[in-house]
PDB file of C-alpha atoms in Angstrom:
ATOM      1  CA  UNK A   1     -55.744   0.370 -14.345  1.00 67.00           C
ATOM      2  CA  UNK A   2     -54.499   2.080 -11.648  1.00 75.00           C
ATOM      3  CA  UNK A   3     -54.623  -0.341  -8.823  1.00 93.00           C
ATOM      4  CA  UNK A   4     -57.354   1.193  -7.471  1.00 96.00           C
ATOM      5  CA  UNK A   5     -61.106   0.164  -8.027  1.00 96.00           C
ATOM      6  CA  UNK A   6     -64.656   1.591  -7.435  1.00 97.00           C
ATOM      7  CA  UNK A   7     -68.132   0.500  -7.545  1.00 96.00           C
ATOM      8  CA  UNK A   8     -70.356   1.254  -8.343  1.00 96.00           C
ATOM      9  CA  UNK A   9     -69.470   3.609 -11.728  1.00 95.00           C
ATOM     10  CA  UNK A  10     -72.692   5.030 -11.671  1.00 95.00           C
ATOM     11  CA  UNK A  11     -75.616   5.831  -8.789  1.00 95.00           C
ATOM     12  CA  UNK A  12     -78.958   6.959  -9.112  1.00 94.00           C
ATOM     13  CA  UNK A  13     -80.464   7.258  -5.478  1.00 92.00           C
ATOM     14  CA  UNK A  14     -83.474   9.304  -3.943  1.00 90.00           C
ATOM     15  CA  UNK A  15     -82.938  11.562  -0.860  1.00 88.00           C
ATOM     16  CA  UNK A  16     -84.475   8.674   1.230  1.00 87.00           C
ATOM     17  CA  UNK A  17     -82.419   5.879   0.215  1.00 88.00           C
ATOM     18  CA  UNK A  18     -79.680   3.915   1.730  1.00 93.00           C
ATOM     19  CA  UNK A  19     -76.493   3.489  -0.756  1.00 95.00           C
ATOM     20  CA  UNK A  20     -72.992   2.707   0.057  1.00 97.00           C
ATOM     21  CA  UNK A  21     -69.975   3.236  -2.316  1.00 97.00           C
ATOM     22  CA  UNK A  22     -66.721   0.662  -2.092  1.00 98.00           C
ATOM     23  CA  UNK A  23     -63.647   0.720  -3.176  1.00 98.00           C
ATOM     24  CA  UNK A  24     -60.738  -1.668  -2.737  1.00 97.00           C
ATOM     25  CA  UNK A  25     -56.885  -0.648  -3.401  1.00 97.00           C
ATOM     26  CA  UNK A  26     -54.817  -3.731  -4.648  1.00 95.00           C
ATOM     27  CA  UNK A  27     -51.111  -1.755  -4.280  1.00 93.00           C
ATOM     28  CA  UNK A  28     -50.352  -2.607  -0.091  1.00 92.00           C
ATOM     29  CA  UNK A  29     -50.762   1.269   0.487  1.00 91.00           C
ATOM     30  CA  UNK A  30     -51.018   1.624   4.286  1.00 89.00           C
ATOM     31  CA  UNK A  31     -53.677   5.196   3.998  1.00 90.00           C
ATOM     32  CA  UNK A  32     -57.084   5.224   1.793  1.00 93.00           C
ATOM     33  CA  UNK A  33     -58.561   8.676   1.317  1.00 93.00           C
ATOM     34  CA  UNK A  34     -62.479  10.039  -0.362  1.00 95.00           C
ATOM     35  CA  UNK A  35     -62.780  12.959  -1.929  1.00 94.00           C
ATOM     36  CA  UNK A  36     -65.376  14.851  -3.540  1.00 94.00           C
ATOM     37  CA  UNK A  37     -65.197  16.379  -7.290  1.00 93.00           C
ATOM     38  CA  UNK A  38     -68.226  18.836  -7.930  1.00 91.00           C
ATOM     39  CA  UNK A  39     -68.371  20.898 -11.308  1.00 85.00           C
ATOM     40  CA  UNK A  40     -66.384  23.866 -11.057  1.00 76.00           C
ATOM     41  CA  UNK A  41     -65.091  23.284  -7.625  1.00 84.00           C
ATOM     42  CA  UNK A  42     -61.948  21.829  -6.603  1.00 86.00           C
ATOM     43  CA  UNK A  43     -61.374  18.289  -5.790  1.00 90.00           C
ATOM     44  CA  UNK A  44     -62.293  17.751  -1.735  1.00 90.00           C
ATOM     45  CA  UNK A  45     -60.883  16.117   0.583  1.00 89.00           C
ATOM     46  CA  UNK A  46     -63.754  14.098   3.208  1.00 92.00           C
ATOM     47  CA  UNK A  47     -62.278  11.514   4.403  1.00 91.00           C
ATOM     48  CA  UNK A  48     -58.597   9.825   5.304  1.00 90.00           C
ATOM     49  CA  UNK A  49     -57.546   6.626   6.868  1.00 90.00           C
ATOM     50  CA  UNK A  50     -53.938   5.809   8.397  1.00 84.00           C
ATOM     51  CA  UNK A  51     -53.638   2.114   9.136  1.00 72.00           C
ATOM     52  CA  UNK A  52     -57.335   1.478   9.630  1.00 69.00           C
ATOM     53  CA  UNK A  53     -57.890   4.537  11.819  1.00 74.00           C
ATOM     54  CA  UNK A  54     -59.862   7.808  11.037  1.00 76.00           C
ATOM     55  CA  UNK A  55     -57.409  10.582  10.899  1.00 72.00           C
ATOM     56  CA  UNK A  56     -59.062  13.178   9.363  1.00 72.00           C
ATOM     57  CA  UNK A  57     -62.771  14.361   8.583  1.00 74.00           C
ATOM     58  CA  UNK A  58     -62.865  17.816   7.095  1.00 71.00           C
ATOM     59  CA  UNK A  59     -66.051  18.409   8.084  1.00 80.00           C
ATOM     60  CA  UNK A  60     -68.289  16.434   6.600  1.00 91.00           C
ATOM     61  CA  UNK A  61     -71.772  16.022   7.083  1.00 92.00           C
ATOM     62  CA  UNK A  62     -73.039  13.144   9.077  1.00 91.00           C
ATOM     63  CA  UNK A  63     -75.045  11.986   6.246  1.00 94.00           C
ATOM     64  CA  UNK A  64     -71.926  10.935   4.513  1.00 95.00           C
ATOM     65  CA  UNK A  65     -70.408   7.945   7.091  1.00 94.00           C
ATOM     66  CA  UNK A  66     -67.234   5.806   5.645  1.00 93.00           C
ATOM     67  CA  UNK A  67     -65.738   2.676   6.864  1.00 93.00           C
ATOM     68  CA  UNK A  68     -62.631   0.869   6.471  1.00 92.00           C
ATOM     69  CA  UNK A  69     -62.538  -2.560   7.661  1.00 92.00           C
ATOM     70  CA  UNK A  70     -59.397  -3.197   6.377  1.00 91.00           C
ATOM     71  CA  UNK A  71     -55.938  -1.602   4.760  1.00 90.00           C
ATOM     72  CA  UNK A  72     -57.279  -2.780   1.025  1.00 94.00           C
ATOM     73  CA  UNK A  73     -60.956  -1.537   1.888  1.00 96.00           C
ATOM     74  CA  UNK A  74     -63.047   1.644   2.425  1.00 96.00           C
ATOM     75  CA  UNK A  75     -66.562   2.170   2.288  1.00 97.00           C
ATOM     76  CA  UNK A  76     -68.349   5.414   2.374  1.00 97.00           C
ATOM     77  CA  UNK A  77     -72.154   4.851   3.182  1.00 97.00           C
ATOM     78  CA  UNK A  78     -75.033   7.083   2.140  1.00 96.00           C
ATOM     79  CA  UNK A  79     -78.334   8.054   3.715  1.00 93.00           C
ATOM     80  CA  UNK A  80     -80.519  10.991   3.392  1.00 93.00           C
ATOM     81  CA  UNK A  81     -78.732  12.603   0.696  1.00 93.00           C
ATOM     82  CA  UNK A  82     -79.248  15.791  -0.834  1.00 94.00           C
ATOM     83  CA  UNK A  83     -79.599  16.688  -4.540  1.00 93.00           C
ATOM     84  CA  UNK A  84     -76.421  18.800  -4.147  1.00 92.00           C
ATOM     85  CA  UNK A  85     -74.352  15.875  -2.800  1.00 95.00           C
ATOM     86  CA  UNK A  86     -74.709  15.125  -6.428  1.00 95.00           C
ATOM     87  CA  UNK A  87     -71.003  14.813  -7.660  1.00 95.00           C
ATOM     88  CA  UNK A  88     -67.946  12.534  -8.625  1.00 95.00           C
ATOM     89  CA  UNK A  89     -66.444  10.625  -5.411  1.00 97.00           C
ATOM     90  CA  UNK A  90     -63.344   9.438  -5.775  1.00 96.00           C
ATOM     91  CA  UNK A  91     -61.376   7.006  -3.475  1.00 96.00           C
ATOM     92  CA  UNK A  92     -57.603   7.222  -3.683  1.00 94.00           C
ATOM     93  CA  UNK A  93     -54.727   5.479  -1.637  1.00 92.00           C
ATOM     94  CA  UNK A  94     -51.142   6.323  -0.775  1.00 88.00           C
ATOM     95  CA  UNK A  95     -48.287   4.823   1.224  1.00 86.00           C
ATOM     96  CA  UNK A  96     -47.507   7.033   4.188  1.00 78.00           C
ATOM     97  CA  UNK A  97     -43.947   7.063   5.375  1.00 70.00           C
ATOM     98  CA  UNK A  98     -42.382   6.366   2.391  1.00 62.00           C
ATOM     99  CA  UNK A  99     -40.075   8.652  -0.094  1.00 60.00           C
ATOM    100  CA  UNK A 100     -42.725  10.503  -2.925  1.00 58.00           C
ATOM    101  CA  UNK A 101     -46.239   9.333  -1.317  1.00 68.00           C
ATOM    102  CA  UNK A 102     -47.605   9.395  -4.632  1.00 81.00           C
ATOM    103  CA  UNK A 103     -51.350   8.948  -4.552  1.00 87.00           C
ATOM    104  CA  UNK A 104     -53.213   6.745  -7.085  1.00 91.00           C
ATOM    105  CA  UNK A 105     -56.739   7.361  -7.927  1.00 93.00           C
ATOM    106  CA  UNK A 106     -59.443   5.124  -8.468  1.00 95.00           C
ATOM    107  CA  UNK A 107     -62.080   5.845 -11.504  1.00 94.00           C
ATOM    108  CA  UNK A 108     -64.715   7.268  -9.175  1.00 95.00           C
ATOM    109  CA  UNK A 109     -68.230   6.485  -8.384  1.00 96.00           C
ATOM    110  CA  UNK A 110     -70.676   9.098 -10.205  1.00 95.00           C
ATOM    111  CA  UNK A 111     -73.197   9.835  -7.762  1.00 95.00           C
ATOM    112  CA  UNK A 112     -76.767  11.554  -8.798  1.00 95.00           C
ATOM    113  CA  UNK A 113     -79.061  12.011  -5.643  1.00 94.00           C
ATOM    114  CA  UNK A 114     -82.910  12.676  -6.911  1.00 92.00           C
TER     115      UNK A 114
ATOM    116  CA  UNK B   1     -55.273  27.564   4.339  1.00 84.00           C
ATOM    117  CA  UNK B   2     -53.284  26.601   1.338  1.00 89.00           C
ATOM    118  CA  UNK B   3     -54.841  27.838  -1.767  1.00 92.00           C
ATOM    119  CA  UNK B   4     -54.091  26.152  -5.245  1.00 95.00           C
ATOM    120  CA  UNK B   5     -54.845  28.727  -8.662  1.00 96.00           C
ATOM    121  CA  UNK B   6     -54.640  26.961 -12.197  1.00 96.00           C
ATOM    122  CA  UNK B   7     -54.333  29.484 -15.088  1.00 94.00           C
ATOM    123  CA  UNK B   8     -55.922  29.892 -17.322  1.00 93.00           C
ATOM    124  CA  UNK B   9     -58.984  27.547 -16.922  1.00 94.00           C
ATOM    125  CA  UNK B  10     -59.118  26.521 -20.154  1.00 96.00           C
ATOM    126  CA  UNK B  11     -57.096  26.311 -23.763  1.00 96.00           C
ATOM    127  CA  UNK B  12     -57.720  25.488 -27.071  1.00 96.00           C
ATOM    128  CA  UNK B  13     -54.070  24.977 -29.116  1.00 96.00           C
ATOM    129  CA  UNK B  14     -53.717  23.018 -32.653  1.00 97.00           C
ATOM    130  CA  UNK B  15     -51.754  19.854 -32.922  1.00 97.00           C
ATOM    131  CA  UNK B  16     -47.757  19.997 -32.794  1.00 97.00           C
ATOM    132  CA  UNK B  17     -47.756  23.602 -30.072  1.00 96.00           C
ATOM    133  CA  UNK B  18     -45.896  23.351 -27.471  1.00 97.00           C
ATOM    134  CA  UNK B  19     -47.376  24.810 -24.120  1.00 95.00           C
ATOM    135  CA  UNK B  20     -47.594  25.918 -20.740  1.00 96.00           C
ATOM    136  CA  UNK B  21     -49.875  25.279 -17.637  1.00 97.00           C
ATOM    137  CA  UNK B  22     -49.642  27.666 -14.190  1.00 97.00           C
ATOM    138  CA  UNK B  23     -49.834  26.801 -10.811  1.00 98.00           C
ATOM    139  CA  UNK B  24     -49.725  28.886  -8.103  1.00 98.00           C
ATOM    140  CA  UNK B  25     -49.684  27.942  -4.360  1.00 97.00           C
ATOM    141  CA  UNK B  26     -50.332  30.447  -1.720  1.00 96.00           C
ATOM    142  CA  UNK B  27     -48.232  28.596   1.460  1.00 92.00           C
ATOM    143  CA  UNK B  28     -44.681  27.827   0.689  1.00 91.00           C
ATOM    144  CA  UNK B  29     -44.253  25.228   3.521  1.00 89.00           C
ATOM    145  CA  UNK B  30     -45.013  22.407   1.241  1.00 91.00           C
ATOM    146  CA  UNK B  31     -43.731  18.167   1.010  1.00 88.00           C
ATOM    147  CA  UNK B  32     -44.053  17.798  -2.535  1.00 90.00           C
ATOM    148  CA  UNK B  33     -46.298  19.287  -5.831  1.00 94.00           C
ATOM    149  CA  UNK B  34     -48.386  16.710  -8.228  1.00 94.00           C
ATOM    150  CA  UNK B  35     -49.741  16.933 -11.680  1.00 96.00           C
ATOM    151  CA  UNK B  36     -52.415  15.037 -12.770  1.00 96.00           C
ATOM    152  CA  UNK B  37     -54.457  14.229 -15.904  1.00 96.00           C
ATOM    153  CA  UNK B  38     -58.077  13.264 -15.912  1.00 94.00           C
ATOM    154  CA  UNK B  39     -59.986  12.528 -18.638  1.00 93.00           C
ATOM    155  CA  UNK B  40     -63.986  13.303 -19.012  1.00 87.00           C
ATOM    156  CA  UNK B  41     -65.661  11.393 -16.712  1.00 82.00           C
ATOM    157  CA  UNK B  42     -62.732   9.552 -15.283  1.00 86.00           C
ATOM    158  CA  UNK B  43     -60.454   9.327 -12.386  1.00 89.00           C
ATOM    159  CA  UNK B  44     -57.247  11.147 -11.679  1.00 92.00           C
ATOM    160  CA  UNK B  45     -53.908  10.102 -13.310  1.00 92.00           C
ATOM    161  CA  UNK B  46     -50.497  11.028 -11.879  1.00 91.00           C
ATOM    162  CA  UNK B  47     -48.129  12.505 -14.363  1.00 95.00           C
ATOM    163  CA  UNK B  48     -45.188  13.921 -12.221  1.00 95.00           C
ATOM    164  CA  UNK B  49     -44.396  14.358  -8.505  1.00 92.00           C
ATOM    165  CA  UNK B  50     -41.714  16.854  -7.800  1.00 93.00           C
ATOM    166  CA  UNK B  51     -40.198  16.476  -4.354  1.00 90.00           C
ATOM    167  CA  UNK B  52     -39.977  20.272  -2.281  1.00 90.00           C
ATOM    168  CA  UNK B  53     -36.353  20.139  -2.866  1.00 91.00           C
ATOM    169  CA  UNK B  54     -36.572  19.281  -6.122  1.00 93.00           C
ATOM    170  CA  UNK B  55     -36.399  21.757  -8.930  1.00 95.00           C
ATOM    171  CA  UNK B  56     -38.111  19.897 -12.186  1.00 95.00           C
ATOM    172  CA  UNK B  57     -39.528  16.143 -13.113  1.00 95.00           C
ATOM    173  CA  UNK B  58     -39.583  14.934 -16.937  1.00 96.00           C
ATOM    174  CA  UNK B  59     -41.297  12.078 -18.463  1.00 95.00           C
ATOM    175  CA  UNK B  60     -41.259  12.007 -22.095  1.00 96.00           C
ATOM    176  CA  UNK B  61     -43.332  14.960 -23.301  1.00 97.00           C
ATOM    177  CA  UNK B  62     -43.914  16.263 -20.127  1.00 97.00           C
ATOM    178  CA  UNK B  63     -41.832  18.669 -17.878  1.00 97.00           C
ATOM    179  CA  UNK B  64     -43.207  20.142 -14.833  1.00 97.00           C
ATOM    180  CA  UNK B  65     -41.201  22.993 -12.457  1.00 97.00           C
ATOM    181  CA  UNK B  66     -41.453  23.863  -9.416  1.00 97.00           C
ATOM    182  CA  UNK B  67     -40.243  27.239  -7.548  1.00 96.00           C
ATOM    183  CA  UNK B  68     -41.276  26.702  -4.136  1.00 93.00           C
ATOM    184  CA  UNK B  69     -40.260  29.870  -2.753  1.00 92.00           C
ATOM    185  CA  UNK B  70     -42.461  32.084  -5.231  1.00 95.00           C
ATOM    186  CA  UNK B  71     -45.188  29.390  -4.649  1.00 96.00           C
ATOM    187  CA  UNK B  72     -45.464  28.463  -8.286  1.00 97.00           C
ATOM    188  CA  UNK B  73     -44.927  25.444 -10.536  1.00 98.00           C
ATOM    189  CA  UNK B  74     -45.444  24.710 -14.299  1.00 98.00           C
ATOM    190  CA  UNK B  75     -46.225  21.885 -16.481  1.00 97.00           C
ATOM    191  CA  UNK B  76     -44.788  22.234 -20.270  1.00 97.00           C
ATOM    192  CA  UNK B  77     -46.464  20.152 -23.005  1.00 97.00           C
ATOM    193  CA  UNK B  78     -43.819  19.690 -26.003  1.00 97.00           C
ATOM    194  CA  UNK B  79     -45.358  18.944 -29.258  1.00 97.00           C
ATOM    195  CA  UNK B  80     -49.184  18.660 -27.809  1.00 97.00           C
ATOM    196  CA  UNK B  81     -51.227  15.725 -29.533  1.00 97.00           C
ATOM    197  CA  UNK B  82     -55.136  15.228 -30.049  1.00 97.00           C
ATOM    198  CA  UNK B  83     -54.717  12.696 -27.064  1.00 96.00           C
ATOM    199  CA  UNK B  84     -53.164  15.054 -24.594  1.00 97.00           C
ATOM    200  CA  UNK B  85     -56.772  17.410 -24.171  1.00 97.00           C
ATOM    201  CA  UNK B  86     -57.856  16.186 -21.036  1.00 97.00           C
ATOM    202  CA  UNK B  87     -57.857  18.265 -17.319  1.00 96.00           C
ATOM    203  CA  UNK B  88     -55.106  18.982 -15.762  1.00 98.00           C
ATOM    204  CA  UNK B  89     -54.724  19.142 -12.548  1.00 97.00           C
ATOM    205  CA  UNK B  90     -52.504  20.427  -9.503  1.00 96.00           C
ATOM    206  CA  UNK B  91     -51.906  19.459  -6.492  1.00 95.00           C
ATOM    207  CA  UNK B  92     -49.407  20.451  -3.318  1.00 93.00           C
ATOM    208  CA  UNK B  93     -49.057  18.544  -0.277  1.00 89.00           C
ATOM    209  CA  UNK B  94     -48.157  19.969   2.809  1.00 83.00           C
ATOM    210  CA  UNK B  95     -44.776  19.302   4.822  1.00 80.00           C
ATOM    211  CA  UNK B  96     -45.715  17.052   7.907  1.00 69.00           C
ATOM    212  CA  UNK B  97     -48.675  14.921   8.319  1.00 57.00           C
ATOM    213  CA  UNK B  98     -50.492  12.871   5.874  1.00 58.00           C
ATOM    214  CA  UNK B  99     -51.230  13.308   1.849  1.00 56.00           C
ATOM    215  CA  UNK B 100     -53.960  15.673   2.354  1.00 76.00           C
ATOM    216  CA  UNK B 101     -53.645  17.343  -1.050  1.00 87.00           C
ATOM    217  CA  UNK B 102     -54.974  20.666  -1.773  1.00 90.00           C
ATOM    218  CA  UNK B 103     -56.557  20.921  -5.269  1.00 93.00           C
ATOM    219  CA  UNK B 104     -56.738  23.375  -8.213  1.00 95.00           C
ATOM    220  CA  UNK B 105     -59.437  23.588  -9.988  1.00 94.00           C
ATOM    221  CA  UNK B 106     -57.769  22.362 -13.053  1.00 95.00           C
ATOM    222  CA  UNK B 107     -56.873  23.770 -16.967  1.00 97.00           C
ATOM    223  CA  UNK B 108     -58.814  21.751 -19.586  1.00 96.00           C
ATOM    224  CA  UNK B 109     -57.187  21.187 -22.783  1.00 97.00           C
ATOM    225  CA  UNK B 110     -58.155  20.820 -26.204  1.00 97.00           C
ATOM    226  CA  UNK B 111     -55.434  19.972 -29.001  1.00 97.00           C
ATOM    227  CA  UNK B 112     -57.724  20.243 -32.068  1.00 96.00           C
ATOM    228  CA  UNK B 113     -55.977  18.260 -34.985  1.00 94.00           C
TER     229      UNK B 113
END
């Protein structure tokens, strides 16, 4: 348990579906971050949040839109996938500003777009 | 653009060997270096952080170095167990801004009993 929880585990969607993935961080971090893990590629980052606020978006496709409504929540919502957006997300959250900024991972969502 | 290289990709090692994972970092200017674990179909566990102006972390079996100004860190297993094959993974952060980590793709492990 690392303080940091998904759901769902597992998602089965077709390209013309509407899904959302949540996660929720119970550790008071202050930044929440998604990431993409695809076989053979590195880990990526997609999204970050400071305080609430968007601070980064490496240039992801509109397809892919988070939210956070809060510091313990972040959402990222799905529409009009494509089979290759197929792939392990993985929220994570850190505290910015402090010494180490370790980052804690949550057990991922396993997404399969059809 | 900070580029992260694991070697070697994968390794296969018997029960009791002790070993040694590579990372290599192509931009010096980093905050601090991470090694995770993650298990198949899992999330990401933290083993050691090691601070930019630190030199090595330990935590029981586990010792990882870092030599910031060749751009390269290791992480030595001591006396490797069935329950240490997993992915490894590492991970630099840059100095300034937030914890946008740059990956490697990760050595997977097998310790065959």
């Amino acid at each position: 348990e690392t303080g940091v929880t998904q759901t769902p585990r597992h998602l089965v969607m077709g390209m013309t579906n509407k899904k959302s993935l949540k996660c929720e961080q119970h550790l008071g971090h202050n930044a929440m971050y998604w990431y993409k893990q695809s076989a053979k590629k590195p880990l990526e980052l997609m999204f970050v949040y400071s305080l609430e606020e968007r601070v980064e978006n490496n240039s992801v496709p509109s397809r892919f839109s988070p939210e956070c409504p809060n510091s313990s929540h972040l959402f990222l919502h799905l529409h009009t996938l494509q089979p290759e957006d197929s792939a392990l997300y993985l929220c994570a959250s850190s505290q910015v500003g402090g010494s180490g900024n370790t980052i804690y991972f949550g057990e991922g969502s396993w997404l399969t777009v059809v | 653009k900070q580029e992260v290289t694991q070697i070697p990709a994968a390794l296969s090692v018997p029960e009791g060997e002790n070993l040694v994972l590579n990372c290599s970092f192509t931009d010096s200017a980093i905050y601090n270096l991470q090694w995770f674990r993650q298990d198949p179909g899992k999330g990401l566990t933290s083993l050691l952080l090691i601070q930019s102006s630190q030199r090595e972390q330990t935590s029981g079996r586990l010792n990882a170095s870092l030599d910031k100004s060749s751009g390269r860190s290791t992480l030595y297993i001591a006396a490797s167990q069935p329950g240490d094959s997993a992915t490894y993974l590492c991970a630099v952060r840059p100095a300034g801004g937030y914890s946008t980590l740059t990956f490697g793709k990760g050595t997977m492990l097998l310790v065959s009993p």
